mmCIF file of C-alpha atoms and ligand atoms in Angstrom:
data_model
loop_
_atom_site.group_PDB
_atom_site.id
_atom_site.type_symbol
_atom_site.label_atom_id
_atom_site.label_comp_id
_atom_site.label_asym_id
_atom_site.label_seq_id
_atom_site.Cartn_x
_atom_site.Cartn_y
_atom_site.Cartn_z
ATOM 1 C CA MET A 1 101.591 97.462 52.647
ATOM 2 C CA GLU A 2 100.124 97.173 49.199
ATOM 3 C CA VAL A 3 98.056 98.313 46.157
ATOM 4 C CA ARG A 4 94.537 96.743 46.578
ATOM 5 C CA HIS A 5 94.339 93.399 44.474
ATOM 6 C CA GLY A 6 93.400 94.319 40.798
ATOM 7 C CA ILE A 7 93.999 98.061 40.779
ATOM 8 C CA GLN A 8 97.311 97.730 38.752
ATOM 9 C CA SER A 9 95.064 96.112 35.864
ATOM 10 C CA TRP A 10 92.696 99.042 35.884
ATOM 11 C CA VAL A 11 95.713 101.527 35.651
ATOM 12 C CA LEU A 12 97.331 99.634 33.130
ATOM 13 C CA LEU A 13 94.247 98.894 30.911
ATOM 14 C CA LEU A 14 93.359 102.626 30.862
ATOM 15 C CA MET A 15 96.943 103.611 30.452
ATOM 16 C CA ALA A 16 96.941 101.348 27.296
ATOM 17 C CA THR A 17 93.909 103.282 26.002
ATOM 18 C CA ALA A 18 95.099 106.755 27.017
ATOM 19 C CA LEU A 19 98.060 106.083 24.874
ATOM 20 C CA SER A 20 96.369 104.690 21.692
ATOM 21 C CA VAL A 21 97.058 107.456 19.502
ATOM 22 C CA ARG A 22 98.810 107.751 16.227
ATOM 23 C CA ILE A 23 102.405 107.638 16.269
ATOM 24 C CA PRO A 24 103.561 109.882 13.634
ATOM 25 C CA GLU A 25 107.181 108.594 13.361
ATOM 26 C CA LEU A 26 106.557 105.077 13.172
ATOM 27 C CA PRO A 27 104.706 103.041 10.212
ATOM 28 C CA PRO A 28 101.105 102.239 11.153
ATOM 29 C CA ALA A 29 101.561 98.681 12.172
ATOM 30 C CA GLY A 30 103.954 99.940 14.858
ATOM 31 C CA VAL A 31 107.383 98.125 16.118
ATOM 32 C CA GLY A 32 107.616 94.413 15.018
ATOM 33 C CA ASP A 33 104.587 94.533 12.924
ATOM 34 C CA THR A 34 102.170 94.199 15.871
ATOM 35 C CA LEU A 35 98.461 94.473 14.725
ATOM 36 C CA PRO A 36 96.284 96.649 16.955
ATOM 37 C CA THR A 37 94.649 93.586 18.217
ATOM 38 C CA ASP A 38 97.909 91.747 19.015
ATOM 39 C CA LEU A 39 99.011 94.814 20.953
ATOM 40 C CA ARG A 40 95.883 94.998 23.029
ATOM 41 C CA THR A 41 96.568 91.403 23.890
ATOM 42 C CA SER A 42 100.146 92.000 24.688
ATOM 43 C CA GLN A 43 99.243 94.782 26.949
ATOM 44 C CA GLN A 44 96.613 92.696 28.890
ATOM 45 C CA ARG A 45 99.475 90.332 29.225
ATOM 46 C CA ILE A 46 101.429 92.961 30.913
ATOM 47 C CA ALA A 47 98.634 93.746 33.170
ATOM 48 C CA GLU A 48 98.377 89.795 34.220
ATOM 49 C CA ILE A 49 102.151 89.562 34.508
ATOM 50 C CA THR A 50 101.792 92.662 36.862
ATOM 51 C CA GLU A 51 99.108 91.073 38.906
ATOM 52 C CA MET A 52 101.117 87.810 39.238
ATOM 53 C CA ILE A 53 104.279 89.615 40.487
ATOM 54 C CA HIS A 54 102.293 91.605 42.917
ATOM 55 C CA VAL A 55 100.443 88.478 44.366
ATOM 56 C CA ALA A 56 103.686 86.712 44.498
ATOM 57 C CA SER A 57 105.161 89.308 46.356
ATOM 58 C CA LEU A 58 102.270 89.535 48.903
ATOM 59 C CA LEU A 59 102.534 85.964 49.448
ATOM 60 C CA HIS A 60 106.270 86.089 50.327
ATOM 61 C CA ASP A 61 105.690 89.311 52.484
ATOM 62 C CA ASP A 62 103.105 87.561 54.382
ATOM 63 C CA VAL A 63 105.748 84.793 55.219
ATOM 64 C CA LEU A 64 108.498 87.127 55.933
ATOM 65 C CA ASP A 65 106.232 89.296 58.294
ATOM 66 C CA ASP A 66 104.763 86.210 59.698
ATOM 67 C CA ALA A 67 101.414 87.469 59.078
ATOM 68 C CA ASP A 68 98.391 85.430 59.916
ATOM 69 C CA LYS A 69 95.798 87.626 57.880
ATOM 70 C CA ARG A 70 95.739 89.490 54.733
ATOM 71 C CA ARG A 71 92.666 91.689 54.535
ATOM 72 C CA GLY A 72 90.668 90.102 56.951
ATOM 73 C CA ILE A 73 91.192 86.559 55.792
ATOM 74 C CA CYS A 74 93.565 83.964 56.559
ATOM 75 C CA SER A 75 96.994 84.238 54.903
ATOM 76 C CA LEU A 76 98.008 81.398 52.890
ATOM 77 C CA ASN A 77 101.057 80.893 55.139
ATOM 78 C CA ALA A 78 98.841 80.413 58.042
ATOM 79 C CA VAL A 79 96.695 77.858 56.284
ATOM 80 C CA MET A 80 99.240 75.821 54.249
ATOM 81 C CA GLY A 81 102.542 76.870 56.138
ATOM 82 C CA ASN A 82 105.782 78.964 55.032
ATOM 83 C CA LYS A 83 106.964 76.163 52.643
ATOM 84 C CA LEU A 84 103.894 75.825 50.411
ATOM 85 C CA ALA A 85 103.479 79.660 50.594
ATOM 86 C CA VAL A 86 106.754 80.442 49.309
ATOM 87 C CA LEU A 87 106.618 77.863 46.392
ATOM 88 C CA ALA A 88 103.223 79.310 45.575
ATOM 89 C CA GLY A 89 104.863 82.811 45.342
ATOM 90 C CA ASP A 90 107.839 81.177 43.282
ATOM 91 C CA PHE A 91 105.092 79.364 40.912
ATOM 92 C CA LEU A 92 103.577 82.863 40.242
ATOM 93 C CA LEU A 93 106.964 84.326 39.337
ATOM 94 C CA SER A 94 108.032 81.576 37.059
ATOM 95 C CA ARG A 95 104.720 81.680 35.455
ATOM 96 C CA ALA A 96 105.041 85.588 35.180
ATOM 97 C CA CYS A 97 108.619 85.007 33.564
ATOM 98 C CA VAL A 98 107.217 82.469 30.879
ATOM 99 C CA SER A 99 104.558 84.743 30.050
ATOM 100 C CA LEU A 100 106.774 87.650 29.698
ATOM 101 C CA ALA A 101 109.240 85.860 27.481
ATOM 102 C CA SER A 102 106.486 85.092 25.133
ATOM 103 C CA LEU A 103 106.192 88.697 24.312
ATOM 104 C CA LYS A 104 109.482 88.784 22.866
ATOM 105 C CA ASN A 105 110.296 92.371 23.808
ATOM 106 C CA THR A 106 113.799 92.590 25.257
ATOM 107 C CA GLU A 107 113.143 96.083 26.444
ATOM 108 C CA VAL A 108 110.138 95.092 28.412
ATOM 109 C CA VAL A 109 111.994 91.905 29.720
ATOM 110 C CA THR A 110 114.536 94.165 31.092
ATOM 111 C CA LEU A 111 111.872 96.549 32.761
ATOM 112 C CA ILE A 112 109.885 93.842 34.218
ATOM 113 C CA ALA A 113 113.233 91.970 35.604
ATOM 114 C CA THR A 114 114.358 95.240 37.066
ATOM 115 C CA VAL A 115 110.973 95.407 39.064
ATOM 116 C CA VAL A 116 111.488 91.875 40.618
ATOM 117 C CA GLU A 117 115.294 92.859 41.385
ATOM 118 C CA ASN A 118 113.760 96.212 43.260
ATOM 119 C CA LEU A 119 111.176 94.364 45.139
ATOM 120 C CA VAL A 120 113.846 91.759 46.545
ATOM 121 C CA THR A 121 116.124 94.646 47.311
ATOM 122 C CA GLY A 122 113.868 96.873 49.147
ATOM 123 C CA GLU A 123 112.667 93.728 51.171
ATOM 124 C CA THR A 124 116.145 93.034 51.987
ATOM 125 C CA MET A 125 117.030 96.573 52.930
ATOM 126 C CA GLN A 126 114.022 96.855 55.205
ATOM 127 C CA LEU A 127 115.353 93.768 57.112
ATOM 128 C CA THR A 128 119.084 94.878 57.262
ATOM 129 C CA THR A 129 119.472 98.602 57.299
ATOM 130 C CA ALA A 130 121.573 100.451 59.627
ATOM 131 C CA SER A 131 119.741 102.915 61.941
ATOM 132 C CA LYS A 132 121.190 106.006 60.186
ATOM 133 C CA GLN A 133 119.769 105.127 57.067
ATOM 134 C CA ARG A 134 116.310 104.155 58.550
ATOM 135 C CA PHE A 135 116.327 107.710 59.686
ATOM 136 C CA SER A 136 116.568 109.231 56.424
ATOM 137 C CA MET A 137 113.319 110.367 54.439
ATOM 138 C CA ASP A 138 115.231 110.097 51.211
ATOM 139 C CA TYR A 139 116.336 106.470 51.790
ATOM 140 C CA TYR A 140 112.807 105.659 52.770
ATOM 141 C CA MET A 141 111.045 107.198 49.551
ATOM 142 C CA GLN A 142 113.792 105.106 47.713
ATOM 143 C CA LYS A 143 112.729 101.756 49.458
ATOM 144 C CA THR A 144 109.181 102.829 48.999
ATOM 145 C CA TYR A 145 109.689 103.167 45.392
ATOM 146 C CA ASN A 146 111.665 99.496 45.243
ATOM 147 C CA LYS A 147 108.861 98.040 47.275
ATOM 148 C CA THR A 148 105.627 99.454 45.935
ATOM 149 C CA ALA A 149 106.240 102.071 42.898
ATOM 150 C CA SER A 150 108.448 100.210 40.737
ATOM 151 C CA LEU A 151 105.960 97.492 39.731
ATOM 152 C CA ILE A 152 103.453 100.021 38.470
ATOM 153 C CA SER A 153 105.681 102.454 37.026
ATOM 154 C CA ASN A 154 107.852 99.857 34.991
ATOM 155 C CA SER A 155 104.570 97.931 33.943
ATOM 156 C CA CYS A 156 103.149 101.493 32.652
ATOM 157 C CA LYS A 157 106.432 101.954 30.685
ATOM 158 C CA SER A 158 106.211 98.529 28.926
ATOM 159 C CA ILE A 159 102.430 99.079 28.024
ATOM 160 C CA ALA A 160 104.044 102.554 26.352
ATOM 161 C CA ILE A 161 106.725 100.757 24.591
ATOM 162 C CA LEU A 162 104.650 98.103 23.503
ATOM 163 C CA ALA A 163 102.904 100.447 21.704
ATOM 164 C CA GLY A 164 105.892 101.785 19.989
ATOM 165 C CA HIS A 165 105.793 105.071 21.355
ATOM 166 C CA THR A 166 108.879 107.417 21.733
ATOM 167 C CA ALA A 167 111.385 107.219 24.875
ATOM 168 C CA GLU A 168 109.785 110.483 26.092
ATOM 169 C CA VAL A 169 106.130 109.188 25.976
ATOM 170 C CA ALA A 170 107.131 105.926 27.613
ATOM 171 C CA MET A 171 109.029 107.928 30.312
ATOM 172 C CA LEU A 172 105.909 110.053 31.057
ATOM 173 C CA ALA A 173 104.113 106.854 31.538
ATOM 174 C CA PHE A 174 106.485 105.531 33.935
ATOM 175 C CA GLU A 175 106.388 109.175 35.821
ATOM 176 C CA TYR A 176 102.636 108.536 36.035
ATOM 177 C CA GLY A 177 103.022 105.160 37.702
ATOM 178 C CA LYS A 178 105.959 106.152 39.839
ATOM 179 C CA ASN A 179 103.907 109.156 41.341
ATOM 180 C CA LEU A 180 100.517 107.130 41.783
ATOM 181 C CA GLY A 181 102.379 104.218 43.728
ATOM 182 C CA LEU A 182 104.257 106.727 45.944
ATOM 183 C CA ALA A 183 101.208 108.667 46.827
ATOM 184 C CA PHE A 184 99.349 105.305 47.330
ATOM 185 C CA GLN A 185 101.801 104.029 49.700
ATOM 186 C CA LEU A 186 102.153 107.560 51.662
ATOM 187 C CA ILE A 187 98.485 107.125 52.397
ATOM 188 C CA ASP A 188 98.670 103.588 53.433
ATOM 189 C CA ASP A 189 101.428 104.636 55.989
ATOM 190 C CA VAL A 190 99.020 107.259 57.302
ATOM 191 C CA LEU A 191 96.070 104.596 57.488
ATOM 192 C CA ASP A 192 98.463 102.458 59.374
ATOM 193 C CA PHE A 193 98.273 105.186 62.066
ATOM 194 C CA THR A 194 94.973 106.674 61.859
ATOM 195 C CA GLY A 195 92.916 103.672 60.536
ATOM 196 C CA THR A 196 90.069 103.522 58.237
ATOM 197 C CA SER A 197 86.241 105.250 58.966
ATOM 198 C CA ALA A 198 85.687 101.326 59.408
ATOM 199 C CA SER A 199 88.030 100.812 62.250
ATOM 200 C CA LEU A 200 86.686 104.213 64.138
ATOM 201 C CA GLY A 201 90.237 106.147 63.926
ATOM 202 C CA LYS A 202 92.512 103.293 64.909
ATOM 203 C CA GLY A 203 95.251 102.036 62.747
ATOM 204 C CA SER A 204 96.436 98.690 63.111
ATOM 205 C CA LEU A 205 99.819 99.984 63.911
ATOM 206 C CA SER A 206 101.378 97.034 61.959
ATOM 207 C CA ASP A 207 104.423 98.943 60.672
ATOM 208 C CA ILE A 208 105.775 100.513 63.792
ATOM 209 C CA ARG A 209 105.011 97.136 65.734
ATOM 210 C CA HIS A 210 107.334 95.123 63.045
ATOM 211 C CA GLY A 211 109.704 98.038 63.517
ATOM 212 C CA ILE A 212 109.039 99.589 60.218
ATOM 213 C CA ILE A 213 109.733 103.331 60.166
ATOM 214 C CA THR A 214 107.480 105.035 57.660
ATOM 215 C CA ALA A 215 106.951 108.775 56.678
ATOM 216 C CA PRO A 216 104.739 109.922 59.403
ATOM 217 C CA ILE A 217 107.579 108.777 62.440
ATOM 218 C CA LEU A 218 110.260 110.308 60.053
ATOM 219 C CA PHE A 219 108.570 113.513 59.959
ATOM 220 C CA ALA A 220 108.024 113.560 63.562
ATOM 221 C CA MET A 221 111.385 112.737 64.144
ATOM 222 C CA GLU A 222 112.359 116.068 62.604
ATOM 223 C CA GLU A 223 110.342 117.879 64.846
ATOM 224 C CA PHE A 224 111.056 116.024 67.864
ATOM 225 C CA PRO A 225 114.740 114.490 67.834
ATOM 226 C CA GLU A 226 113.929 112.802 71.197
ATOM 227 C CA LEU A 227 112.411 110.160 69.226
ATOM 228 C CA HIS A 228 115.518 108.924 67.746
ATOM 229 C CA ALA A 229 116.307 107.302 70.875
ATOM 230 C CA VAL A 230 113.035 105.786 71.466
ATOM 231 C CA VAL A 231 113.153 104.092 67.637
ATOM 232 C CA ASP A 232 116.521 103.025 68.439
ATOM 233 C CA GLN A 233 115.531 101.038 71.168
ATOM 234 C CA GLY A 234 112.902 99.260 68.962
ATOM 235 C CA PHE A 235 109.268 98.451 69.374
ATOM 236 C CA LYS A 236 109.381 95.112 71.037
ATOM 237 C CA ASN A 237 108.111 96.851 74.132
ATOM 238 C CA PRO A 238 104.799 98.265 73.556
ATOM 239 C CA ALA A 239 105.442 101.377 75.943
ATOM 240 C CA ASN A 240 107.619 102.455 73.271
ATOM 241 C CA VAL A 241 104.958 102.329 70.601
ATOM 242 C CA ASP A 242 102.945 104.530 72.946
ATOM 243 C CA ILE A 243 105.463 107.019 73.578
ATOM 244 C CA ALA A 244 106.214 107.108 69.741
ATOM 245 C CA LEU A 245 102.348 107.688 69.152
ATOM 246 C CA GLY A 246 102.425 110.522 71.595
ATOM 247 C CA PHE A 247 105.144 112.338 69.730
ATOM 248 C CA LEU A 248 103.403 111.545 66.435
ATOM 249 C CA GLY A 249 100.373 113.205 67.924
ATOM 250 C CA LYS A 250 102.287 116.383 68.941
ATOM 251 C CA SER A 251 103.971 116.650 65.594
ATOM 252 C CA SER A 252 102.559 117.298 61.948
ATOM 253 C CA GLY A 253 104.107 113.883 60.778
ATOM 254 C CA ILE A 254 100.581 112.847 59.671
ATOM 255 C CA GLN A 255 99.743 116.041 57.768
ATOM 256 C CA ARG A 256 103.010 116.260 56.192
ATOM 257 C CA THR A 257 102.614 112.793 54.976
ATOM 258 C CA LYS A 258 99.512 113.597 53.472
ATOM 259 C CA GLU A 259 100.664 116.809 51.805
ATOM 260 C CA LEU A 260 103.448 114.698 50.301
ATOM 261 C CA ALA A 261 101.078 112.159 48.886
ATOM 262 C CA MET A 262 99.189 115.340 47.492
ATOM 263 C CA LYS A 263 102.355 116.328 45.935
ATOM 264 C CA HIS A 264 102.987 113.062 44.066
ATOM 265 C CA ALA A 265 99.302 112.481 43.177
ATOM 266 C CA ASN A 266 99.457 115.929 41.460
ATOM 267 C CA LEU A 267 102.673 115.128 39.768
ATOM 268 C CA ALA A 268 100.874 112.153 38.503
ATOM 269 C CA ALA A 269 98.014 114.236 37.135
ATOM 270 C CA GLN A 270 100.250 116.552 35.410
ATOM 271 C CA VAL A 271 101.840 113.699 33.235
ATOM 272 C CA ILE A 272 98.407 112.740 31.838
ATOM 273 C CA GLU A 273 98.062 116.089 30.754
ATOM 274 C CA SER A 274 101.385 116.305 29.212
ATOM 275 C CA LEU A 275 100.883 113.440 26.792
ATOM 276 C CA PRO A 276 100.428 113.765 23.174
ATOM 277 C CA GLU A 277 97.197 115.393 22.187
ATOM 278 C CA SER A 278 94.191 113.404 20.925
ATOM 279 C CA ASP A 279 90.500 113.983 20.065
ATOM 280 C CA ASP A 280 89.531 110.373 20.466
ATOM 281 C CA ALA A 281 86.719 110.083 23.045
ATOM 282 C CA ASN A 282 87.974 106.717 24.248
ATOM 283 C CA VAL A 283 91.512 108.085 24.776
ATOM 284 C CA ILE A 284 90.100 111.491 26.519
ATOM 285 C CA ARG A 285 88.188 109.520 28.689
ATOM 286 C CA SER A 286 90.848 107.286 29.725
ATOM 287 C CA ARG A 287 93.035 109.904 30.519
ATOM 288 C CA GLN A 288 90.427 111.776 32.671
ATOM 289 C CA ALA A 289 89.820 108.318 34.493
ATOM 290 C CA LEU A 290 93.854 108.310 35.168
ATOM 291 C CA ILE A 291 93.568 111.732 36.611
ATOM 292 C CA ASP A 292 90.580 110.930 38.723
ATOM 293 C CA LEU A 293 92.319 108.074 40.371
ATOM 294 C CA THR A 294 95.214 110.436 41.487
ATOM 295 C CA GLN A 295 92.816 112.100 43.634
ATOM 296 C CA ARG A 296 90.662 108.660 44.646
ATOM 297 C CA VAL A 297 94.074 107.459 46.059
ATOM 298 C CA LEU A 298 94.270 110.396 48.525
ATOM 299 C CA THR A 299 90.553 110.167 49.640
ATOM 300 C CA ARG A 300 90.522 106.448 49.752
ATOM 301 C CA ASN A 301 89.865 105.043 53.473
ATOM 302 C CA LYS A 302 90.575 101.376 52.961
HETATM 303 C C1 NAG B 401 116.576 99.702 45.190
HETATM 304 O O1 NAG B 401 116.603 98.908 44.338
HETATM 305 C C2 NAG B 401 118.094 99.121 43.664
HETATM 306 C C3 NAG B 401 118.071 97.775 42.633
HETATM 307 O O2 NAG B 401 117.607 96.909 42.870
HETATM 308 C C4 NAG B 401 119.062 98.768 44.895
HETATM 309 O O3 NAG B 401 120.287 99.274 43.948
HETATM 310 C C5 NAG B 401 119.055 99.746 45.859
HETATM 311 O O4 NAG B 401 119.987 99.677 46.826
HETATM 312 C C6 NAG B 401 117.552 99.612 46.431
HETATM 313 N N1 NAG B 401 117.214 100.728 47.560
HETATM 314 C C7 NAG B 401 116.697 100.420 48.649
HETATM 315 C C8 NAG B 401 116.684 101.824 49.401
HETATM 316 O O5 NAG B 401 116.000 99.610 48.793
#
């Protein structure tokens, strides 16, 4: 359920370069007299803050899910206990706050604070939602945005705002992050069922075993309404997992989820193509890398 550690930083630093174009309506020094080197440093700060918030959310997620492994190695809560794992997450969040404040940009503070709010709300909703909402694709996409895509979209937007870009360009940066994040999570949902090449066609099924209904099952439920009753009973009983997998296999749930991921990946790529033109080689290369990333998200298998 997460973006691989470090990938956000790559996206954000590429975005910083992709947006390093002259901004005509502003004085050359940009907003708040930021010099170019200061600008790059503050953009790197955003990347660090994003990683800290991401890792904090993983530490807290593992406590909530009672997970004993994280990407094949022991989780912090398994080794040190829940109390220290929660405090470690809180510590990272507090460091992120201090670092964020030092950028002295209230708009960016608001964006990143909203990310933390979205993360907490998304997680709370996942724990408490009534079944009618759990069956809604619309609601699922909102929750996915809150839990996964909000972090990368708002930090991409922050990169643009620090550079003094217009609201329009900032919104494009936001849309790139949002669509990339949604595509990433939809593929993650598929991999939870289908597994990776390394696991020989078997997913870990960790979402469904935790009672978390993701896009493939939601699509399968549209084709097989009988699945509603199974989902309502929950997945404490492993037989229900098998029944649900049976319906999923007969449905086009996996295929439709992949198509939805492709739609968002393509939207992200289109956003990059509509950025203000530039003939700077670094800018062009960074933009191409951001476009390539949208397709890599679709074909990744780990
Ligand atoms: C997403 O987050 C916003 C703000 O934190 C909240 O109002 C909304 O209910 C959340 N939605 C879901 C589905 O988590």
